[in-house]
mmCIF file of C-alpha atoms in Angstrom:
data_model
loop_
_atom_site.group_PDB
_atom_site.id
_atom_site.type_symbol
_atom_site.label_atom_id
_atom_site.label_comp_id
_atom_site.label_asym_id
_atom_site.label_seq_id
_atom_site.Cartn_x
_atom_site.Cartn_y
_atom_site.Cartn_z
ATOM 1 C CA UNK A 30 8.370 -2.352 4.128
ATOM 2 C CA UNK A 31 5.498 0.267 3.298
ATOM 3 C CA UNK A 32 4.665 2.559 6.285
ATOM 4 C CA UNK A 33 3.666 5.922 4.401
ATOM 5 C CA UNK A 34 2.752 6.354 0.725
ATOM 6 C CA UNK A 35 1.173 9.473 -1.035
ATOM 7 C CA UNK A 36 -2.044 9.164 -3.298
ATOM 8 C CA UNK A 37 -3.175 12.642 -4.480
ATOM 9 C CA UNK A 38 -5.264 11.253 -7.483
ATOM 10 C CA UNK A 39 -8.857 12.270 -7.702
ATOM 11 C CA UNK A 40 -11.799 10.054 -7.915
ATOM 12 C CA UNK A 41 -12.671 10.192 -11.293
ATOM 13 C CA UNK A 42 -8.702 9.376 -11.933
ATOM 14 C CA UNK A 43 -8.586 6.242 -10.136
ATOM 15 C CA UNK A 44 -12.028 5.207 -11.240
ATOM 16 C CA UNK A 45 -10.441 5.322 -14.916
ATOM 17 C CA UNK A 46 -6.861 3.859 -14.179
ATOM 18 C CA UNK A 47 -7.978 1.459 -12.190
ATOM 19 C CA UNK A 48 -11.129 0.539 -14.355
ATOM 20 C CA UNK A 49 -13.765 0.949 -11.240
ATOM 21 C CA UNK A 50 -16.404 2.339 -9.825
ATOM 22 C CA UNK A 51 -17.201 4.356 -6.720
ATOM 23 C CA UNK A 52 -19.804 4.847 -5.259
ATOM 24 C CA UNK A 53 -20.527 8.783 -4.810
ATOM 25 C CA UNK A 54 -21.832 8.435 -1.145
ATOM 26 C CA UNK A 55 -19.161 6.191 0.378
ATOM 27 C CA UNK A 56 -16.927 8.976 -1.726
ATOM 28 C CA UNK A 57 -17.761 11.876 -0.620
ATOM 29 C CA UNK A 58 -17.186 11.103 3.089
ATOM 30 C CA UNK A 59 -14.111 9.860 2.616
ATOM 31 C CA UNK A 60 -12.304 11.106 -0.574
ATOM 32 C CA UNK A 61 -9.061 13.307 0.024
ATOM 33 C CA UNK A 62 -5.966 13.541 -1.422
ATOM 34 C CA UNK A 63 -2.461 12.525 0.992
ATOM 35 C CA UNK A 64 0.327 13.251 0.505
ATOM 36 C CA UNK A 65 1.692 11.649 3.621
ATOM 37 C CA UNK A 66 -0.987 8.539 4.076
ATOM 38 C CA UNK A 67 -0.479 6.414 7.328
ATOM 39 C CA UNK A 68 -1.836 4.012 8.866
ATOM 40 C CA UNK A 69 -4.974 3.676 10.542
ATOM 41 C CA UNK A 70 -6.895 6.287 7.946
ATOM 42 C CA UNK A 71 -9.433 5.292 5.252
ATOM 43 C CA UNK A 72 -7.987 5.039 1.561
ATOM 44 C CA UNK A 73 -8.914 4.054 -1.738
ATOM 45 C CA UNK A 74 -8.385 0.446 -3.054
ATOM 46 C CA UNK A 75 -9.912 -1.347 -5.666
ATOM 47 C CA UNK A 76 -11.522 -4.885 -5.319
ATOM 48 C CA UNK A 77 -13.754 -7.168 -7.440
ATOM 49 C CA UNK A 78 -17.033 -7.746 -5.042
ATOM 50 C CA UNK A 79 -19.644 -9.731 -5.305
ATOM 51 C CA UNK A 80 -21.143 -8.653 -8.386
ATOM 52 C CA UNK A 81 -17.825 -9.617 -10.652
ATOM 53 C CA UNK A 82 -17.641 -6.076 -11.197
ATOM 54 C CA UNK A 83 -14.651 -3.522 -10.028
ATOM 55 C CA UNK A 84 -15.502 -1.021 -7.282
ATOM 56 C CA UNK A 85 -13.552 1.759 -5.577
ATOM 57 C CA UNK A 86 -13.875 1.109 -1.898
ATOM 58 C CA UNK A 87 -12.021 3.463 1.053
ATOM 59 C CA UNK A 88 -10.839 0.765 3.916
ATOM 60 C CA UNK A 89 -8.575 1.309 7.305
ATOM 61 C CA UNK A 90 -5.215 0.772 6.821
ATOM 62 C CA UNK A 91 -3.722 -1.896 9.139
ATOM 63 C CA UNK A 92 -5.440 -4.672 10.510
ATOM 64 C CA UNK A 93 -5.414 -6.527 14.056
ATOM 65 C CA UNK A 94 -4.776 -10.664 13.803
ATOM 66 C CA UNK A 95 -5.562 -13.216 17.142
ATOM 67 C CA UNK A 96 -2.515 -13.882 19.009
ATOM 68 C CA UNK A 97 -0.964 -17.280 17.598
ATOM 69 C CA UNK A 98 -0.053 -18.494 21.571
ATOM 70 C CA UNK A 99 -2.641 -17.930 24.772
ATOM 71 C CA UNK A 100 -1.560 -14.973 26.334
ATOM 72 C CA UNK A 101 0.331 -13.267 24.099
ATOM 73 C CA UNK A 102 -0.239 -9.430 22.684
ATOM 74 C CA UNK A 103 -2.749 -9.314 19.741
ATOM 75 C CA UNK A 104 -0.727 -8.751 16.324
ATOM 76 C CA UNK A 105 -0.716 -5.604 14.375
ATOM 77 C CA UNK A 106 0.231 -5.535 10.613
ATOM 78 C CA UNK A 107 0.082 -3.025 8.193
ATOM 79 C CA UNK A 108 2.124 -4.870 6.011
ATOM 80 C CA UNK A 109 2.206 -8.694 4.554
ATOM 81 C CA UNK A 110 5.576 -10.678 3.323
ATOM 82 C CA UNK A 111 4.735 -11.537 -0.345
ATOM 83 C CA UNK A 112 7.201 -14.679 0.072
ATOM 84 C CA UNK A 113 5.326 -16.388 2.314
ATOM 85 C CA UNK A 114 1.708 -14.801 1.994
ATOM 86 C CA UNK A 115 -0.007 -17.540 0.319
ATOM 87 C CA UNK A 116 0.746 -20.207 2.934
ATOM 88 C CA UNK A 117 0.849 -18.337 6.245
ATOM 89 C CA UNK A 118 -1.917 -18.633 8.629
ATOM 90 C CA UNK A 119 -2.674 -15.084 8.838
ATOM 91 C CA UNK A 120 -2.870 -14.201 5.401
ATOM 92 C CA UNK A 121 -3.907 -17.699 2.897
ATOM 93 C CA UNK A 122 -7.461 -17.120 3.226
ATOM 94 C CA UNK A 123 -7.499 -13.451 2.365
ATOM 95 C CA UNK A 124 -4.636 -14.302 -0.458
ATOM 96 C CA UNK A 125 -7.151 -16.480 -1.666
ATOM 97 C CA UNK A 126 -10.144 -14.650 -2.064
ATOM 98 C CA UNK A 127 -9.696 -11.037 -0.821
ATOM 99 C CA UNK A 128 -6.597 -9.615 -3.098
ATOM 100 C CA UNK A 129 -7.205 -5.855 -3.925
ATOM 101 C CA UNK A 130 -5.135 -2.703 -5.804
ATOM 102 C CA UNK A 131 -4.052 0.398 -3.822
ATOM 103 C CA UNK A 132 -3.005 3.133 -5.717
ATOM 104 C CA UNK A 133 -0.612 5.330 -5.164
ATOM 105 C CA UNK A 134 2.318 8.016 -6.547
ATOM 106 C CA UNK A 135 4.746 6.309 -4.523
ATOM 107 C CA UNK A 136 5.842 5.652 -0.700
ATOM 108 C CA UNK A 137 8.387 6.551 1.359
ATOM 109 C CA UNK A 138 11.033 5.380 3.011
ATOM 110 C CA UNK A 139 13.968 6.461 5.437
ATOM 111 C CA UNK A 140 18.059 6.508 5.852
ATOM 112 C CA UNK A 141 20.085 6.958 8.709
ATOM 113 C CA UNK A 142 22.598 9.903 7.667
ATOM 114 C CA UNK A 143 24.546 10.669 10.944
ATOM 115 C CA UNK A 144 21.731 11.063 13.755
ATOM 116 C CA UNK A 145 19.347 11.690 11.360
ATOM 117 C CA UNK A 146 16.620 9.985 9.181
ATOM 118 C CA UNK A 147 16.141 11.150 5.733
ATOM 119 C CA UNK A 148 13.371 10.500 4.162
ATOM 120 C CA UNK A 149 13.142 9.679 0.586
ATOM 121 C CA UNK A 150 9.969 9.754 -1.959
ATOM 122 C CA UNK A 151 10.465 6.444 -3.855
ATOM 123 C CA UNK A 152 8.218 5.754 -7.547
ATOM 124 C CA UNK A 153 7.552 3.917 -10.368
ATOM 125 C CA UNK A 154 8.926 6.060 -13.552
ATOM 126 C CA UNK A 155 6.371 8.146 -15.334
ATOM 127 C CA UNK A 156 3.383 9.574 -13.938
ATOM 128 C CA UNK A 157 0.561 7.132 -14.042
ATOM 129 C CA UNK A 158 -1.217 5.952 -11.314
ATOM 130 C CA UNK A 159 1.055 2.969 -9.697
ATOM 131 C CA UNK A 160 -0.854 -0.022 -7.663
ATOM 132 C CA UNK A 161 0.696 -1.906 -4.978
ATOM 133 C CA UNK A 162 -0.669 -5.261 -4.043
ATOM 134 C CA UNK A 163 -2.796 -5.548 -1.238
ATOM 135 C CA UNK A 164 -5.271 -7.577 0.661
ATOM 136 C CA UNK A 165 -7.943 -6.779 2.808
ATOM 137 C CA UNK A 166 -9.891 -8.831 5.819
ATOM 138 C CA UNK A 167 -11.852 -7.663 8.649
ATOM 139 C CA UNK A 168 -9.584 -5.005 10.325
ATOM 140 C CA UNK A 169 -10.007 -7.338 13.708
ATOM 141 C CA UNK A 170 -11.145 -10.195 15.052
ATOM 142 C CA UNK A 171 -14.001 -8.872 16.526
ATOM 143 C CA UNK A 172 -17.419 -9.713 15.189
ATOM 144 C CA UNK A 173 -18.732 -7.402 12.783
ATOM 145 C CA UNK A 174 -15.041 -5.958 12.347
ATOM 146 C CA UNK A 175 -15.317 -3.681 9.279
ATOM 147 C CA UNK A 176 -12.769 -4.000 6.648
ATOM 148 C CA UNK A 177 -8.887 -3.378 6.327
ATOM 149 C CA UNK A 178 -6.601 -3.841 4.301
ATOM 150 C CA UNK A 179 -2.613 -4.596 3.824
ATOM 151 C CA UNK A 180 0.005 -3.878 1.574
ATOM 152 C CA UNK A 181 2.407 -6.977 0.225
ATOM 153 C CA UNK A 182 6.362 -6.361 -0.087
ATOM 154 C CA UNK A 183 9.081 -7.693 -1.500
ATOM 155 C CA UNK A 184 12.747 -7.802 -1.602
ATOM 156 C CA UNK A 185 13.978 -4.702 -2.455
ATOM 157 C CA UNK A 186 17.275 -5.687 -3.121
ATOM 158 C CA UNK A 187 19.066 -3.835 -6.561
ATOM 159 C CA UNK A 188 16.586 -1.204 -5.919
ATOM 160 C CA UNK A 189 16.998 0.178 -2.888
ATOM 161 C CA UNK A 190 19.802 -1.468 -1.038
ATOM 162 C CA UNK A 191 21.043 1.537 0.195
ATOM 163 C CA UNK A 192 17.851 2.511 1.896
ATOM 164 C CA UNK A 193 15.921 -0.259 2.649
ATOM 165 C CA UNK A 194 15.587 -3.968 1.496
ATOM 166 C CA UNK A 195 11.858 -4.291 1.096
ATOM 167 C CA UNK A 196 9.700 -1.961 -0.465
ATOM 168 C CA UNK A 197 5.770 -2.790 -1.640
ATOM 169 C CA UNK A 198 5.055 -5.642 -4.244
ATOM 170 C CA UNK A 199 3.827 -3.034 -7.550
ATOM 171 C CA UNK A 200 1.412 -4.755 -9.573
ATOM 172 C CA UNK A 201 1.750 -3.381 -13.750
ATOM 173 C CA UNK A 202 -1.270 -2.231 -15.446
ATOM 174 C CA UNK A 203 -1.655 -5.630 -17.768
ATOM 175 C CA UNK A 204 -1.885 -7.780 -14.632
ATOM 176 C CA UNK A 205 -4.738 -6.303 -12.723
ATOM 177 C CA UNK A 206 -7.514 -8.266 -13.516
ATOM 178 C CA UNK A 207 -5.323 -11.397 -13.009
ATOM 179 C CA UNK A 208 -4.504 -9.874 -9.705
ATOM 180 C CA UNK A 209 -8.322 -9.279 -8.468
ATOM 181 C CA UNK A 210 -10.338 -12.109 -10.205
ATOM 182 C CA UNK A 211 -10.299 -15.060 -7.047
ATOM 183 C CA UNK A 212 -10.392 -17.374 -9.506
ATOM 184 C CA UNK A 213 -6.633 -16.456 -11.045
ATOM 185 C CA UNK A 214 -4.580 -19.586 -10.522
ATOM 186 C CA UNK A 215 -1.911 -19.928 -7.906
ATOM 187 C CA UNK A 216 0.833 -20.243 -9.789
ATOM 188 C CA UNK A 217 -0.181 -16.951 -11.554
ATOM 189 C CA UNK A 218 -0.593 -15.144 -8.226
ATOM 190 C CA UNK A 219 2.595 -16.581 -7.203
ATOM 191 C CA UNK A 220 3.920 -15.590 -10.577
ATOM 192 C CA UNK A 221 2.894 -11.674 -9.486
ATOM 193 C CA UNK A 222 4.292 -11.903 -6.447
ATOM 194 C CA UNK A 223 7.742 -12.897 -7.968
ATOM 195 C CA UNK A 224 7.687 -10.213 -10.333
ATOM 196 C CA UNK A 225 9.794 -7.004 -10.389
ATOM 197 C CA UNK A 226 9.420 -3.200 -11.964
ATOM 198 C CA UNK A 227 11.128 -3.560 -15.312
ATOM 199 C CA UNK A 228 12.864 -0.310 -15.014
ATOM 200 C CA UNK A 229 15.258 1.568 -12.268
ATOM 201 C CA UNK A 230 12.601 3.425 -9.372
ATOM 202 C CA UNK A 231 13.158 7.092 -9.084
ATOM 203 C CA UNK A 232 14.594 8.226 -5.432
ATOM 204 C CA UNK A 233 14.025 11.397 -4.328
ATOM 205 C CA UNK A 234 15.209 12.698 -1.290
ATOM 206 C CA UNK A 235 12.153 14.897 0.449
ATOM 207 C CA UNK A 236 11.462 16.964 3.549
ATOM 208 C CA UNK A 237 11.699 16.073 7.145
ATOM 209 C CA UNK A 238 7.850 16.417 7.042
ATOM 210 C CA UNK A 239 7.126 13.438 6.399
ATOM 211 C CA UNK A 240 8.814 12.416 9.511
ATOM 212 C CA UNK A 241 5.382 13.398 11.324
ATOM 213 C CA UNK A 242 2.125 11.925 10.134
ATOM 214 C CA UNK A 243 0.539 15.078 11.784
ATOM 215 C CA UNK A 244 1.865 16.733 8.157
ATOM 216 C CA UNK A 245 -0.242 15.833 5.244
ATOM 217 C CA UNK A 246 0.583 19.032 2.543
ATOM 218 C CA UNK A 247 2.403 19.353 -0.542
ATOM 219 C CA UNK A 248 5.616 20.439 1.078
ATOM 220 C CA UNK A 249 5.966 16.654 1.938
ATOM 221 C CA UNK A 250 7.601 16.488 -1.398
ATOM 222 C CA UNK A 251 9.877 19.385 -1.033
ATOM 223 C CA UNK A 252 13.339 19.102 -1.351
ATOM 224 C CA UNK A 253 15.041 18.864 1.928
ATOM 225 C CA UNK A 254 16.610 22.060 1.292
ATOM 226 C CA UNK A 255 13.093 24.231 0.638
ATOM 227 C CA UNK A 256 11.204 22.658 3.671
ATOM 228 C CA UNK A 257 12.296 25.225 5.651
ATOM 229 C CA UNK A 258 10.011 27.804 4.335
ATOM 230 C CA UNK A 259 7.360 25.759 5.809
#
């Protein structure tokens, strides 16, 4: 699964890796760097609107769905199963129609050592900007709901089977536009679902900061060993 993910990329960064545009207002309230991004706080993804053209948008992550029996709790999801995204209920309509690109350096993820969970910082190789799939839909089902979005995963096994066995669907630089354009066939998007990084991920074992989303600072990334000064 995805549950935390830095992005510490500037504006004018994403706006030229991910080939869009934002717009300066809607940036300004609401562009910062994290290096410990949760749930339930704006962030940047990229979408193709109405226009046909690419813009930078900063939606809620997580989003409420109607309960599927009478009486039961409503559903909360930060996260969407690649494997069966295109034909579930809760997600076909927005796989159809509502795909988008949320960059990041990398997430996070955690292993039981003893009694405690270490965290580890988990990326693509390189330093580019990395994009994990997402899709976003009005964050409830309340009228006038304003949008969320999700991040897809995917089995994680031969990458992280020691850790965890998902981790978010990454979508490569050559395959964006695919990705956003509505009109990309299914068997394409189904195609980019399937698909895997072509090389090993880098695991990094990181501070115990992370453990709180109340830290959001650079010494996230420490090594467990130099958190302390912090």
């Amino acid at each position: 699964m995805c549950g935390r993910f830095a992005q510490t990329r500037s504006v004018e960064e994403l706006e030229s890796r991910l080939e869009a545009t934002a717009d300066p207002a809607e940036a300004a309230q609401n562009a910062r760097v994290h290096y410990n991004a949760a749930p339930g706080v704006p962030h940047p993804v990229a979408r193709v609107e109405e226009d046909g053209a690419r813009h930078l948008r900063w939606l809620s992550w997580g989003l409420v769905l109607p309960p599927r029996t009478p009486g039961e709790r409503p559903l909360r999801r930060i996260n969407a199963r690649s494997e069966t995204a295109l034909t579930a209920p809760s997600w076909r309509d927005a796989m159809r129609w509502h795909r988008c690109l949320v960059p990041c350096d990398g997430f996070y993820e955690w292993r039981r050592v003893g009694k405690q969970k270490q965290p580890y910082f988990v990326r693509l190789p390189g330093d580019g900007v990395s994009a994990m799939g997402g899709l976003y839909m009005p964050a409830s089902p309340q009228p006038d709901a304003p949008m969320a979005f999700g991040v897809l995963t995917v089995d994680a096994t031969g990458w992280l089977d020691d850790i965890h066995d998902r981790m978010p669907l990454f979508v490569p630089p050559a395959a964006f536009a695919d990705w956003l354009d509505p009109a990309t066939s299914r068997d394409r998007v189904q195609a980019l679902l399937a698909a895997r990084p072509d090389g090993p991920l880098v695991v990094t074992p990181v501070s115990e900061r992370v453990n709180s989303v109340a830290n959001d600072d650079p010494a996230c990334l420490l090594p467990p060993a130099q958190s302390s000064l912090f």
